[in-house]
Amino acid sequence: MNEEQRLANQQVNQPKKEDKPEKDYSKYFEKVFTAPSLKDAKKRGKEDVKYHKDFSIDEQFAGMGKDRTFYIRTYGCQMNEHDTEVMAGIFMQLGYTPTEIIEEADVVLLNTCAIRENAENKVFGELGFLLKYKRKNPEMLIGVCGCMSQEESVVNKILRSYPHVDMVFGTHNIHRLPNILKEAYMSKEMVVEVWSKEGDVIENLPKKRLGSIKAWVNIMYGCDKFCTYCIVPYTRGKERSRRPEEIIAEVRELAAAGYQEIMLLGQNVNAYGKDFEDIEYRLGDLMDALRKIDIPRIRFTTSHPRDFDDHLIEVLSKRGNLVEHIHLPVQSGSNDILKIMARKYTREHFLTLVEKIKAAIPEVTLTTDIIVGYPNETEEQFEETLSLYREVGFEAAFTYIYSPREGTPAAKMVDNVPEEVKKERLQRLNEVVGEYSRKALERLNGEVVEVLVEGTSKRRDDVLAGYTRKNRLVNFKGPAEVIGQLVKVKIIETTSYSLTGEFLEVVKNEKVEA
Ligand code: 5AD
Ligand code: SF4
């Protein structure tokens, strides 16, 4: 089927905006497709999550990717990046070859992020752009997956305005990629397969890891916190933890393969293990097991202050391969705002937690996420965020203007804060963030730091670049052979966000003590 036929078919089958009001769309496609629904996604059932250890690609799909290429563009967080690695692994098992030239790809996937409106706008812009490539190459299959696909309004918009999209699938069914591709090759219609209810935990999915030095490892999926601004609990489903033995085995394998650093991933890692019914096993226990594995660095993201328990702090204080950097999103320093965000902690609780962490790990670096311009945030409430930032002495932060997300409680709140005020608050906050970051880096001047060398600098290929245990970027001149290794570097220059150093020597591999 060529592109014109496909578009003609789509136009015949799709209701037009003017003859059907938007609210009728869901009814229309619920009959035809597996449709996404934020309302269904909100339900947290008691049913057990099933564990599947036996993922394999069915024979019917063998050779599907022969002489075909794929390209995946990833938006958003590290969880999405890791999902991309899984999808790339599936593509390669199907026989597809990766390409870096998007216009030449036979299949293009956009793995999307729904966290803020501007993330979504980028995707719609890209979809418009892809139409040009598709006109040149009508056989190109275009797919949208990731968090945006879980939103009913997004799927409606794609159905209505982007008929050149061939497939839409969600975060709970990426393992169904072979089936979805097959259907897209055969179908005249856009294939939409989005499960509102979270899927099971599937082990042994193939992965094409993007690097050979650092690796991501999922420890849990989903989030049950329902902060009032956040779309994630709807797009990623309820909390499901992977079994510890699976995680430990994966980290061991990565260590044996020569990886130097592991980032453990979850939307709310401090809730790890809460869903186990047969064992009492939490993040502290997992970290205690992982620190005995011979791999230089282990990190995790993202933490929620509410579930950050004393056992975890005690284990992290043993250090070794557990780095002394904790990303601890606070979101706001005002108790009123924290309350309407449903963060379920107060400024005082947060400060007590920070004190405990600092007492146990004196060298710790704390970084955070902050949202400014929450509905009706007052100047005083905003200033409480600034004062909290100073009181904690965070060394860096991701800062955002609140972005209403359809379907979340905050999106229904009346908001009296003008856009210019929100922008001005963001700028003031960023000045404080910059000041603390600069001071933290200045303190490193003249110090010797351990750097995991990842490659050459983006700007200059005669300069090497890597990260410290505290995730600070360091640029330095040194021999190319040290790429992939831990080295000692003396810091000789600092700016607000970067460090320049002098290469000293390769770090000897000291076995991690049990
Ligand atoms: N608007 C702005 N920022 C948001 N975040 C999550 N949801 C929103 C939203 N609706 C921020 C939070 C979170 C980070 C990943 O993104 O700070 O910690
Ligand atoms: Fe979103 Fe994080 Fe809150 Fe979960 S804990 S709802 S992912 S901000």
Coordinates of C-alpha atoms and ligand atoms in Angstrom, one line a residue:
M1 CA 0.0 0.0 0.0
N2 CA 1.5 3.4 -0.9
E3 CA 1.3 6.5 1.2
E4 CA -1.6 8.1 -0.7
Q5 CA -3.7 5.0 -0.4
R6 CA -2.9 4.8 3.3
L7 CA -3.8 8.5 3.8
A8 CA -6.9 8.0 1.8
N9 CA -7.9 5.1 4.0
Q10 CA -7.2 7.0 7.1
Q11 CA -9.3 9.9 5.9
V12 CA -12.2 7.7 5.1
N13 CA -12.0 6.0 8.5
Q14 CA -11.2 8.9 10.7
P15 CA -14.0 11.1 12.0
K16 CA -13.4 14.7 11.0
K17 CA -13.0 17.4 13.7
E18 CA -16.0 19.5 12.5
D19 CA -18.5 16.6 12.3
K20 CA -17.7 15.0 15.7
P21 CA -17.1 16.9 18.9
E22 CA -13.9 15.9 20.6
K23 CA -15.6 14.1 23.5
D24 CA -17.0 11.5 21.1
Y25 CA -13.5 10.4 19.9
S26 CA -12.8 8.0 22.7
K27 CA -16.1 6.2 22.1
Y28 CA -15.2 5.9 18.5
F29 CA -11.8 4.3 19.0
E30 CA -12.6 2.4 22.1
K31 CA -14.6 0.1 19.8
V32 CA -11.9 -0.2 17.3
F33 CA -8.6 -0.1 19.2
T34 CA -7.2 -0.9 22.6
A35 CA -7.6 2.6 23.9
P36 CA -5.6 4.5 26.6
S37 CA -7.5 6.0 29.5
L38 CA -6.1 8.1 32.4
K39 CA -9.2 7.2 34.4
D40 CA -8.4 3.4 34.1
A41 CA -4.8 4.0 34.7
K42 CA -5.6 5.6 38.1
K43 CA -7.1 2.4 39.4
R44 CA -4.8 0.4 41.7
G45 CA -6.0 -3.1 41.7
K46 CA -5.0 -5.7 44.3
E47 CA -4.3 -8.4 41.6
D48 CA -0.8 -9.8 41.7
V49 CA 1.7 -8.7 39.3
K50 CA 2.9 -11.7 37.3
Y51 CA 6.6 -12.3 36.6
H52 CA 7.6 -13.7 33.2
K53 CA 11.1 -15.0 32.8
D54 CA 10.6 -16.5 29.4
F55 CA 10.5 -13.7 26.9
S56 CA 11.3 -14.9 23.4
I57 CA 10.5 -13.8 19.9
D58 CA 7.9 -16.0 18.2
E59 CA 9.0 -17.8 15.1
Q60 CA 6.3 -16.1 13.1
F61 CA 8.3 -12.9 13.3
A62 CA 11.6 -14.4 12.1
G63 CA 13.4 -12.4 9.4
M64 CA 10.9 -9.5 9.7
G65 CA 13.7 -7.0 9.9
K66 CA 15.8 -8.4 7.0
D67 CA 17.1 -5.6 4.8
R68 CA 15.3 -3.1 7.0
T69 CA 16.6 -0.3 9.3
F70 CA 15.3 1.3 12.4
Y71 CA 15.8 4.6 14.2
I72 CA 14.5 5.5 17.7
R73 CA 14.4 9.1 19.0
T74 CA 14.2 9.3 22.8
Y75 CA 12.7 12.1 24.8
G76 CA 12.7 12.5 28.6
C77 CA 14.1 10.6 31.4
Q78 CA 16.6 7.7 31.8
M79 CA 13.8 5.2 32.2
N80 CA 12.8 6.1 28.6
E81 CA 16.4 5.8 27.5
H82 CA 16.5 2.4 28.9
D83 CA 13.2 1.4 27.3
T84 CA 14.8 2.5 24.0
E85 CA 17.6 0.0 24.7
V86 CA 15.1 -2.7 25.1
M87 CA 13.2 -1.8 21.9
A88 CA 16.5 -1.6 20.0
G89 CA 17.3 -5.1 21.4
I90 CA 14.0 -6.4 20.1
F91 CA 14.5 -4.8 16.7
M92 CA 17.9 -6.4 16.4
Q93 CA 16.6 -9.8 17.3
L94 CA 14.1 -9.4 14.6
G95 CA 17.0 -8.8 12.1
Y96 CA 16.7 -5.0 11.7
T97 CA 19.8 -2.8 11.5
P98 CA 20.1 0.4 13.4
T99 CA 20.6 3.6 11.3
E100 CA 21.7 7.1 12.5
I101 CA 20.1 8.7 9.5
I102 CA 16.4 9.2 10.3
E103 CA 15.2 10.0 6.8
E104 CA 16.6 6.7 5.6
A105 CA 15.1 4.5 8.3
D106 CA 12.4 2.0 7.4
V107 CA 10.9 2.3 10.9
V108 CA 11.1 5.5 13.0
L109 CA 9.9 5.4 16.6
L110 CA 9.5 8.4 18.8
N111 CA 9.8 7.3 22.5
T112 CA 8.0 10.2 24.1
C113 CA 7.9 12.0 27.5
A114 CA 4.7 13.5 28.9
I115 CA 6.1 15.2 32.0
R116 CA 5.7 18.8 30.8
E117 CA 3.9 20.5 27.9
N118 CA 7.0 21.6 26.1
A119 CA 8.2 17.9 26.0
E120 CA 5.0 17.1 24.2
N121 CA 5.2 20.0 21.8
K122 CA 8.6 18.8 20.7
V123 CA 7.1 15.5 19.7
F124 CA 4.3 17.0 17.7
G125 CA 6.8 19.2 15.9
E126 CA 8.9 16.2 15.1
L127 CA 5.8 14.3 13.8
G128 CA 5.1 17.2 11.4
F129 CA 8.6 17.0 10.2
L130 CA 8.5 13.2 9.7
L131 CA 5.6 13.7 7.2
K132 CA 8.2 15.1 4.8
Y133 CA 10.4 12.0 5.0
K134 CA 7.4 9.8 4.6
R135 CA 6.3 11.5 1.4
K136 CA 9.8 10.7 0.0
N137 CA 9.7 7.2 1.4
P138 CA 6.1 6.0 1.7
E139 CA 7.1 2.6 3.0
M140 CA 8.5 4.2 6.2
L141 CA 6.7 3.1 9.3
I142 CA 6.3 5.8 12.0
G143 CA 5.5 4.9 15.6
V144 CA 4.8 6.8 18.7
C145 CA 5.5 5.1 22.0
G146 CA 6.4 6.1 25.6
C147 CA 4.5 8.2 28.1
M148 CA 2.6 10.4 25.7
S149 CA 0.9 7.4 24.1
Q150 CA -0.7 6.6 27.5
E151 CA -2.7 9.8 27.3
E152 CA -6.1 9.6 25.6
S153 CA -5.9 13.3 24.5
V154 CA -2.6 12.6 22.7
V155 CA -3.9 9.6 20.9
N156 CA -7.0 11.5 19.9
K157 CA -4.8 14.3 18.5
I158 CA -2.6 11.8 16.6
L159 CA -5.6 10.1 15.1
R160 CA -7.1 13.4 14.1
S161 CA -4.1 15.4 12.9
Y162 CA -1.2 13.0 12.2
P163 CA -2.6 10.2 10.0
H164 CA 0.9 9.5 8.7
V165 CA 1.6 7.8 12.0
D166 CA 1.3 4.0 11.6
M167 CA 1.5 2.8 15.2
V168 CA 0.9 4.1 18.7
F169 CA 1.8 1.8 21.7
G170 CA 2.3 2.5 25.4
T171 CA 4.8 1.9 28.1
H172 CA 3.3 -1.4 29.3
N173 CA 3.5 -3.3 26.1
I174 CA 6.9 -2.6 24.5
H175 CA 7.5 -6.4 24.6
R176 CA 4.6 -6.5 22.0
L177 CA 6.7 -4.6 19.5
P178 CA 7.0 -7.6 17.1
N179 CA 3.2 -8.0 17.0
I180 CA 2.6 -4.3 16.6
L181 CA 5.1 -4.0 13.7
K182 CA 3.5 -7.0 12.0
E183 CA 0.1 -5.5 12.3
A184 CA 1.3 -2.1 11.1
Y185 CA 2.8 -3.7 7.9
M186 CA -0.5 -5.5 7.2
S187 CA -3.0 -2.9 8.3
K188 CA -4.5 0.0 6.5
E189 CA -5.4 1.6 9.8
M190 CA -3.2 3.2 12.4
V191 CA -2.4 0.5 14.9
V192 CA -3.1 1.7 18.4
E193 CA -2.3 -0.7 21.3
V194 CA -2.1 1.1 24.6
W195 CA -2.8 -0.8 27.9
S196 CA -4.2 1.5 30.6
K197 CA -3.5 -1.1 33.3
E198 CA 0.1 -1.7 34.0
G199 CA 1.6 -4.8 32.5
D200 CA 3.4 -7.6 34.4
V201 CA 7.2 -7.6 35.1
I202 CA 8.9 -9.2 32.1
E203 CA 12.5 -10.5 32.5
N204 CA 15.0 -11.5 29.9
L205 CA 13.9 -8.8 27.4
P206 CA 16.7 -8.3 24.9
K207 CA 18.7 -5.0 25.3
K208 CA 21.0 -3.2 23.0
R209 CA 22.9 -1.1 25.5
L210 CA 23.9 2.3 24.2
G211 CA 27.2 2.4 26.0
S212 CA 29.9 0.0 27.3
I213 CA 31.0 2.0 30.4
K214 CA 27.8 2.9 32.2
A215 CA 24.6 0.9 32.2
W216 CA 21.0 1.4 33.4
V217 CA 19.2 -1.3 35.4
N218 CA 15.5 -1.1 36.2
I219 CA 14.7 -2.0 39.8
M220 CA 11.1 -1.1 39.7
Y221 CA 8.4 0.3 37.5
G222 CA 5.5 2.7 38.1
C223 CA 4.6 5.1 41.0
D224 CA 1.9 5.1 43.5
K225 CA 2.6 8.5 45.0
F226 CA 0.1 10.6 42.9
C227 CA 1.7 14.0 43.5
T228 CA -1.0 16.3 42.3
Y229 CA 1.0 17.8 39.4
C230 CA 2.5 14.6 38.1
I231 CA 1.3 12.4 35.1
V232 CA 3.8 9.6 35.8
P233 CA 1.5 7.4 38.0
Y234 CA -1.0 7.4 35.1
T235 CA 1.5 6.8 32.3
R236 CA 3.7 4.2 34.1
G237 CA 1.1 2.4 36.3
K238 CA 1.3 1.0 39.8
E239 CA 4.6 0.2 41.6
R240 CA 6.0 -3.1 40.7
S241 CA 9.5 -4.2 41.9
R242 CA 11.8 -6.6 40.1
R243 CA 12.9 -9.5 42.3
P244 CA 16.3 -8.9 44.0
E245 CA 17.9 -12.0 42.5
E246 CA 17.1 -10.8 39.0
I247 CA 18.6 -7.3 39.7
I248 CA 21.7 -8.8 41.4
A249 CA 22.3 -11.2 38.5
E250 CA 22.0 -8.4 36.0
V251 CA 24.5 -6.2 37.8
R252 CA 26.9 -9.1 38.2
E253 CA 26.7 -9.8 34.4
L254 CA 27.3 -6.1 33.7
A255 CA 30.3 -6.1 36.0
A256 CA 31.7 -9.2 34.4
A257 CA 31.2 -7.5 31.0
G258 CA 33.5 -4.6 32.1
Y259 CA 30.9 -2.0 32.9
Q260 CA 32.2 0.5 35.5
E261 CA 29.0 2.2 36.6
I262 CA 25.4 1.2 37.2
M263 CA 22.4 3.5 37.5
L264 CA 19.5 1.8 39.2
L265 CA 16.3 3.2 37.8
G266 CA 12.8 3.6 39.2
Q267 CA 10.2 6.4 39.4
N268 CA 10.2 6.2 43.1
V269 CA 13.1 3.9 44.1
N270 CA 12.6 4.3 47.8
A271 CA 9.4 2.4 47.5
Y272 CA 11.4 -0.6 46.2
G273 CA 10.1 -3.9 47.7
K274 CA 6.9 -2.4 49.2
D275 CA 4.9 -4.6 46.9
F276 CA 6.6 -7.9 47.8
E277 CA 4.2 -10.1 49.8
D278 CA 6.6 -13.0 50.5
I279 CA 9.7 -11.2 51.6
E280 CA 10.7 -8.1 53.6
Y281 CA 13.3 -6.6 51.3
R282 CA 13.7 -2.9 50.6
L283 CA 16.1 -0.6 48.9
G284 CA 18.6 -0.7 51.8
D285 CA 18.8 -4.5 51.5
L286 CA 19.3 -4.3 47.7
M287 CA 22.1 -1.7 48.0
D288 CA 23.7 -3.8 50.7
A289 CA 23.8 -6.7 48.3
L290 CA 25.0 -4.7 45.3
R291 CA 27.8 -3.0 47.2
K292 CA 29.5 -6.5 47.5
I293 CA 29.7 -6.8 43.7
D294 CA 33.0 -5.9 42.1
I295 CA 32.0 -2.8 40.1
P296 CA 33.3 0.7 40.9
R297 CA 30.2 2.8 41.1
I298 CA 26.5 2.3 41.8
R299 CA 23.9 5.1 41.8
F300 CA 20.1 5.2 41.9
T301 CA 17.4 7.6 40.8
T302 CA 14.9 8.9 41.6
S303 CA 14.4 9.2 45.3
H304 CA 11.3 10.3 47.2
P305 CA 12.1 11.9 50.6
R306 CA 9.0 10.2 52.1
D307 CA 10.3 6.6 51.9
F308 CA 14.0 7.3 52.4
D309 CA 14.6 5.1 55.4
D310 CA 17.3 4.8 58.1
H311 CA 18.5 1.4 56.9
L312 CA 19.2 2.8 53.5
I313 CA 21.2 5.7 55.0
E314 CA 23.2 3.3 57.1
V315 CA 24.0 1.1 54.1
L316 CA 24.9 4.2 51.9
S317 CA 27.3 5.3 54.7
K318 CA 29.4 2.2 54.0
R319 CA 30.4 3.8 50.7
G320 CA 32.7 1.6 48.7
N321 CA 31.0 1.5 45.3
L322 CA 27.9 3.3 46.6
V323 CA 28.5 6.9 45.5
E324 CA 28.2 9.9 47.9
H325 CA 25.7 11.7 45.6
I326 CA 22.0 11.6 46.3
H327 CA 19.4 13.2 44.0
L328 CA 16.5 14.1 46.3
P329 CA 13.7 16.0 44.7
V330 CA 12.1 18.4 47.2
Q331 CA 9.9 20.3 44.7
S332 CA 9.1 23.2 47.1
G333 CA 10.2 24.7 50.4
S334 CA 6.8 25.8 51.5
N335 CA 4.6 23.5 53.7
D336 CA 1.4 24.9 52.1
I337 CA 2.6 24.1 48.6
L338 CA 4.0 20.7 49.6
K339 CA 0.6 19.9 51.0
I340 CA -1.3 20.8 47.9
M341 CA 1.3 18.9 45.9
A342 CA 0.5 15.9 48.1
R343 CA 4.1 15.2 48.7
K344 CA 3.3 13.9 52.2
Y345 CA 6.2 15.5 54.0
T346 CA 6.9 18.9 55.4
R347 CA 9.9 21.2 55.1
E348 CA 10.9 20.2 58.6
H349 CA 10.7 16.5 57.8
F350 CA 12.8 17.1 54.7
L351 CA 15.4 19.1 56.7
T352 CA 15.6 16.3 59.3
L353 CA 16.2 13.7 56.6
V354 CA 19.0 15.9 55.1
E355 CA 20.6 16.2 58.6
K356 CA 20.5 12.5 59.0
I357 CA 22.1 11.9 55.6
K358 CA 24.8 14.5 56.2
A359 CA 25.6 13.1 59.6
A360 CA 26.0 9.6 58.2
I361 CA 27.8 10.6 54.9
P362 CA 29.6 13.8 55.7
E363 CA 31.0 14.2 52.1
V364 CA 27.6 13.7 50.5
T365 CA 26.4 15.9 47.6
L366 CA 22.7 16.6 47.4
T367 CA 20.9 17.7 44.3
T368 CA 17.2 18.2 43.7
D369 CA 14.2 19.0 41.5
I370 CA 12.1 22.1 42.1
I371 CA 8.9 23.3 40.6
V372 CA 8.1 27.0 40.7
G373 CA 4.8 28.8 40.0
Y374 CA 2.5 26.1 41.4
P375 CA -1.1 27.2 41.2
N376 CA -1.5 30.2 43.6
E377 CA 2.0 30.1 44.9
T378 CA 2.7 33.4 46.7
E379 CA 5.9 35.4 46.8
E380 CA 6.4 34.3 50.4
Q381 CA 5.9 30.6 49.6
F382 CA 8.4 30.9 46.7
E383 CA 10.9 32.6 49.0
E384 CA 10.6 29.6 51.4
T385 CA 11.9 27.5 48.5
L386 CA 14.9 29.8 48.1
S387 CA 15.6 29.7 51.8
L388 CA 15.3 25.9 51.9
Y389 CA 17.7 25.6 48.9
R390 CA 20.3 27.7 50.9
E391 CA 19.7 25.8 54.1
V392 CA 20.3 22.4 52.5
G393 CA 23.1 23.8 50.3
F394 CA 22.1 21.7 47.3
E395 CA 25.0 21.6 44.7
A396 CA 22.7 21.5 41.6
A397 CA 19.1 21.3 40.7
F398 CA 16.7 20.7 37.8
T399 CA 14.3 23.6 38.0
Y400 CA 10.9 23.8 36.2
I401 CA 7.9 26.1 35.8
Y402 CA 4.8 24.1 36.7
S403 CA 3.1 22.7 33.7
P404 CA -0.5 21.6 34.0
R405 CA -1.0 18.0 32.9
E406 CA -4.5 17.0 31.8
G407 CA -6.0 14.4 34.1
T408 CA -4.0 15.3 37.2
P409 CA -5.7 17.0 40.2
A410 CA -3.5 20.2 39.9
A411 CA -4.7 20.8 36.3
K412 CA -8.1 21.5 37.7
M413 CA -6.9 24.1 40.2
V414 CA -7.5 27.8 39.5
D415 CA -4.2 29.5 39.1
N416 CA -3.7 33.2 39.8
V417 CA 0.1 33.3 39.2
P418 CA 0.8 35.2 35.9
E419 CA 3.2 33.6 33.5
E420 CA 5.7 36.5 33.8
V421 CA 5.8 36.0 37.5
K422 CA 6.5 32.3 37.1
K423 CA 9.3 33.1 34.7
E424 CA 10.8 35.7 37.0
R425 CA 10.8 33.2 39.9
L426 CA 12.5 30.5 37.8
Q427 CA 15.2 33.0 36.9
R428 CA 15.7 34.0 40.6
L429 CA 15.8 30.4 41.6
N430 CA 18.3 29.6 38.8
E431 CA 20.6 32.4 40.1
V432 CA 20.7 30.8 43.5
V433 CA 21.3 27.4 41.9
G434 CA 24.1 28.8 39.8
E435 CA 25.7 30.5 42.9
Y436 CA 25.7 27.2 44.9
S437 CA 26.9 25.2 42.0
R438 CA 29.8 27.6 41.3
K439 CA 30.8 27.6 45.0
A440 CA 30.7 23.8 45.1
L441 CA 32.9 23.6 42.1
E442 CA 35.3 26.3 43.4
R443 CA 35.9 24.1 46.5
L444 CA 37.3 21.5 44.1
N445 CA 40.0 23.7 42.8
G446 CA 43.4 22.1 43.4
E447 CA 41.8 18.8 44.6
V448 CA 42.4 15.4 43.1
V449 CA 39.2 13.7 41.9
E450 CA 38.4 10.3 40.5
V451 CA 36.9 10.5 37.0
L452 CA 35.3 7.8 35.0
V453 CA 36.4 8.7 31.4
E454 CA 33.6 8.3 29.0
G455 CA 35.1 9.7 25.8
T456 CA 36.3 12.9 24.2
S457 CA 34.7 16.3 25.0
K458 CA 31.7 17.3 22.8
R459 CA 33.5 20.4 21.7
R460 CA 37.1 19.3 21.3
D461 CA 38.2 15.9 20.3
D462 CA 41.7 16.4 21.9
V463 CA 40.1 16.8 25.3
L464 CA 38.8 13.8 27.3
A465 CA 35.6 14.0 29.4
G466 CA 34.2 12.0 32.2
Y467 CA 32.3 12.2 35.5
T468 CA 33.3 12.2 39.2
R469 CA 31.5 10.0 41.8
K470 CA 29.4 13.0 42.5
N471 CA 28.4 13.2 38.8
R472 CA 30.5 16.4 38.0
L473 CA 31.7 16.7 34.5
V474 CA 35.5 17.0 34.2
N475 CA 37.4 17.9 31.0
F476 CA 41.1 17.2 30.8
K477 CA 43.9 16.4 28.3
G478 CA 45.1 12.8 28.6
P479 CA 45.9 9.6 26.6
A480 CA 43.0 8.2 24.6
E481 CA 43.7 4.7 26.1
V482 CA 42.2 5.8 29.4
I483 CA 38.7 6.0 27.9
G484 CA 36.5 3.6 29.9
Q485 CA 38.8 3.6 32.9
L486 CA 38.8 5.4 36.3
V487 CA 41.6 8.0 36.5
K488 CA 42.8 10.6 39.0
V489 CA 42.6 14.1 37.7
K490 CA 43.8 17.3 39.5
I491 CA 41.3 20.2 39.1
I492 CA 43.0 23.4 37.8
E493 CA 40.0 25.5 36.7
T494 CA 36.3 25.8 37.6
T495 CA 33.3 27.6 36.2
S496 CA 29.7 27.6 37.3
Y497 CA 29.0 24.3 35.7
S498 CA 32.2 22.6 34.7
L499 CA 35.6 21.5 35.8
T500 CA 38.9 21.4 34.0
G501 CA 41.7 19.2 35.2
E502 CA 45.1 17.7 34.7
F503 CA 45.5 14.0 34.2
L504 CA 47.6 12.3 36.9
E505 CA 47.2 8.5 36.7
V506 CA 44.9 5.5 36.2
V507 CA 43.2 4.3 39.4
K508 CA 44.3 0.8 40.4
N509 CA 41.4 -1.6 40.6
E510 CA 40.9 -2.2 44.3
K511 CA 38.5 -5.0 45.0
V512 CA 35.3 -3.9 46.8
E513 CA 35.2 -5.3 50.3
A514 CA 32.4 -7.5 51.3
Ligands
5AD1 N1 5.2 20.5 35.8 C1 6.5 20.9 36.0 N2 7.5 20.0 36.5 C2 7.1 18.7 36.7 N3 7.8 17.7 37.2 C3 6.9 16.6 37.2 N4 5.7 17.0 36.8 C4 5.8 18.3 36.5 C5 4.8 19.3 36.0 N5 3.6 18.9 35.8 C6 9.2 17.7 37.6 C7 9.4 17.3 39.0 C8 10.0 16.0 38.9 C9 10.7 16.1 37.6 C10 11.1 14.8 37.0 O1 9.9 16.8 36.8 O2 10.3 18.3 39.6 O3 10.8 15.7 40.0
SF4_2 FE1 5.6 11.9 39.9 FE2 7.8 11.4 41.3 FE3 5.5 12.2 42.6 FE4 5.7 9.7 41.5 S1 6.9 10.5 43.2 S2 4.0 11.2 41.3 S3 7.0 10.1 39.7 S4 6.8 13.4 41.1

